[in-house]
Amino acid sequence: MLSDSVTHVKGVGEKMAEDLARMGIHSVEDLINHFPYRYDVFEIRPLRELVHDDKVTIEGRVIYDPSLTFYGKSKSRLTFMLEVEQVAVKAVMFNRAFAKKHIQKGDIVTLTGKWDAHRLQITVITYKKGKAKQQDQMQAVYPVKGELTTRKLKKVIQQALASYASSIDEILPPFYLTAYKLPDRKAAYQMIHMPKNRIALKHARRRFIYEEFLIFQLKMQLLRKWKREAIEGNAQHFDKKKVKEFIASFPFTLTNAQNKVLKQIMNDLKSPYRMNRLLQGDVGSGKTAVAAICLYASVTAGRQGALMVPTEILAEQHYHSLKELFGDRARVTLLTGSIKGKKRKERITQIRNHEIDIVVGTHALIQEDVTFNNLGFVIVDEQHRFGVEQRRVLREKGLHPDVLFMTATPIPRTLAITAFGDMDVSIIDELPSGRKEVETYWVKETLLDRVLQFIEKHIRQGEQAYVICPLIEESDKLDIQNAVDVYHQLEAYFPESIHIGLMHGRLPAEEKDMVMKKFANNELQLLVSTTVIEVGVNVPNATIMVIYDAERFGLSQLHQLRGRVGRGDKQSYCILIADPKGEVGKERMRIMSETTDGFVLSEQDLQLRGPGDFFGKKQSGLPEFKVADMVHDYRALETASKDAQEIIDNRLLKTPEFQPLLKHVENSIQANEKLD
Ligand code: ADP
Ligand code: MG
C-alpha cells in the first residue's frame, strides 16, 4: 500500500528515513510525490548542432589508449581521442588519473562536458562506458536536505516506483484521459521521475497539472456549495418600498452595473442560503453606495449589520458617510480601538440591546467582547488585508450572517477562480458616467522641480495634492523617516501660505484623524503620506497624486493610490517619480501611464509579478500547486474549472467511477479545514 512507511522501501534505512521525515516524507506515497524540481538533460545530438561552450553529451569509440600527464603538485590531465560520427574528437579529463585504467582503445564511451567547437574538444565532467541509455538522457534533480543526495533519493524513488507500481491506481475517470490525451497515473509517475525525453515529461506534467487543478476546483466548488448551506430563519424579508425610497434619496442614479450586483446581493439576502459573496469593483465604481443599500435592506428586515474596514481612518470616514446617507433611517455607531472606557461600554450595551442597527469599525469589532442582538449582515471591506479569520470567529460565536466581501483590487479571472473559488462573485464593471480619466505621467527625479511647480500652480487654483512616499514593510522606521524627510523638504520649498500635513502609520489615531479632517476641509493643501492613505479615503477636491519611488509599488497598488484622485469633477493628475533599473520596472511605469482600466492593470501585474506577489506576500491566501502554475497553465485551470462545474452540476461524484477522485478531493478538503 502507498501508505506504507518509507522504511518498507529497499535501501531506506533508519538514518535515511530520518532525513526523509525532515522533508515531510513519511510514506511511500509522500516519496513518489516528491517531484524533481529540474532535470539535467544529456541529449545526444549531432556534432554540427553542438554549441560552443555548452554542456553537451557525446558518444563515440576510443581511437587509441589515453595518455596521462601530471603537473603541479598533484594535478593530472588525461587525454584521448575518440571517433564520433567519423570525426576525431579530443577528450580531456582533469584530476581523474584512475580513469586511465577504465578507458581503452576500442571502448564505446558516453561523455558529458563542456564543448569547444573550434578545437573539436570536450572537457569531460562525467563519463560512462558504453552507449547512452534512453533514460540517461534526462536526469531528475530533487530538492534535498541533510545528508541526502539527489543520487540516493533518486535510487529509492525508483525502487519505490518499481515495487509499488501495482498500487498506483488511476483516479481520473477514463473519459478525461481520452479526451485530453493524458497518460495514466502510473505511467505519469514513472515519466515525471524518469522521463525518456522532453515530450514524455511534458505529457506527465500535463497530467499532473490537470489532476491538481481538477481536485482543487472540485474542492473549492464543493466548499462554495456547503458554505451556501441553508440556515433556518436566515432569509431576510426586507422592505422593498423603503429600500426603493432610500435609493431615490441619492443625489445620483445607480449605474447599470450597480443595479446588477444589487440584485444579486438582494437575492442572497432573501434566500435562506448564507451569502458568501465577493464584490469586486474598481476604485470609484460606487461599492460604498451598494454596501449602504444592502445594510439598509437588512435593517428593514429587523436585523443588525456590521461594516468592517482595515483602518480607523476608513472606519471613521465610512461612519460619517453612512450617517449622512441614512439620516434617521438607521441608528449607526462607530467602534474602533481608540473609542475606550465609558463611551465604549455604552455603545456595546446599545449594540447588545439592539438600540443600534449598524456598527462600523475595524475588524476587531467582531473579535472582542461585542455581542450582537440579531446580526444578519456583515460587510468586510478590502478583504485580502484581513485574512481568513472572520468567518471562523463568527461561526464560533454561533452567528451565521450573510457575508459580503468587498475589494477594490480588480482580480484577474485566473486568481478569482483560485483564491476566491469558494465564493460567489459580483463585479461592478462600469464607472459612473462623467468621470474624467486621471492623466498619468512618468518622470525621473531630475524633473522634481517642475513637478513641484505644477503642484503649486494647482494649489493656487484651489486644488489639493497628495505626495506618497513608499513603505516597504509596514511600521518600518526607515520609511517613516523617508516621509518625514520629504515633508521637511516640501515645507522648505513651498511658501508658508501652502499648508502641508504629514501622515504615517505611527501617528496616534487621533492625530491621523485630525490630519485627515484638516485635509478634507482644505485646511491643509498638501498631504505627505506613506501608503496608509491607500484605501478608500475620499477627498474630491484633491486632484494631484505624486508618488515617489513609484517603481517600488505593484501596479495594483499604484492603481489604488491613483484612485484617491479623480473623485471630483475637475481634471486630475497622477505623477509617478521613478527611475526603474530593469525592463520590467520600466514596462510597469509605461503601462501605468497608458491605461486606467483596473482589470487590464491587474492582469498585467499578475503577468509581471506572478501570483505570489499579486496580493502582497503576507496574506495571499493562494493555494500552492505542486506542478501547476496558475498563470502559466491558466488554460488547464479554466478547463478544470469547467469540468468541475459539470461534475458537480450532474452529481457525478456519487457515481462509482468517480469514487477514487472523490476520495482525493475529500482529503484535500480535510487538509484545508485544518488550516481554516
Ligand atoms: P468605491 O467605494 O467603489 O471606491 P464609492 O462608493 O466611494 O466608490 O463612490 C465614489 C464616488 O462616486 C462617491 O463620491 C459616490 O458618491 C459617487 N457615486 C457612487 N455611485 C454613483 C453613481 N451611480 N453615479 C454617480 N456618482 C456615484
Ligand atoms: Mg469605498
XYZ file of C-alpha atoms in Angstrom, residues 1-10 12-14 17-18 20-21 25-31 160 164:
26
model
C 0.000 0.000 0.000
C 1.139 3.509 -0.750
C 0.504 4.441 2.866
C 3.338 2.096 3.928
C 6.174 3.762 5.770
C 9.172 4.665 3.615
C 11.200 2.141 5.604
C 9.436 -0.568 3.583
C 11.310 0.612 0.524
C 14.511 -1.295 -0.143
C 15.821 3.175 3.080
C 17.496 2.708 6.447
C 16.800 4.419 9.725
C 14.116 7.693 6.984
C 15.008 10.477 9.420
C 13.229 11.986 4.606
C 10.963 12.767 7.563
C 8.291 12.422 3.548
C 6.903 9.625 5.698
C 5.007 7.237 3.464
C 5.719 5.670 0.108
C 3.059 7.973 -1.264
C 4.937 11.023 0.059
C 8.085 9.653 -1.509
C 9.571 2.597 -4.658
C 4.736 -0.277 -5.607
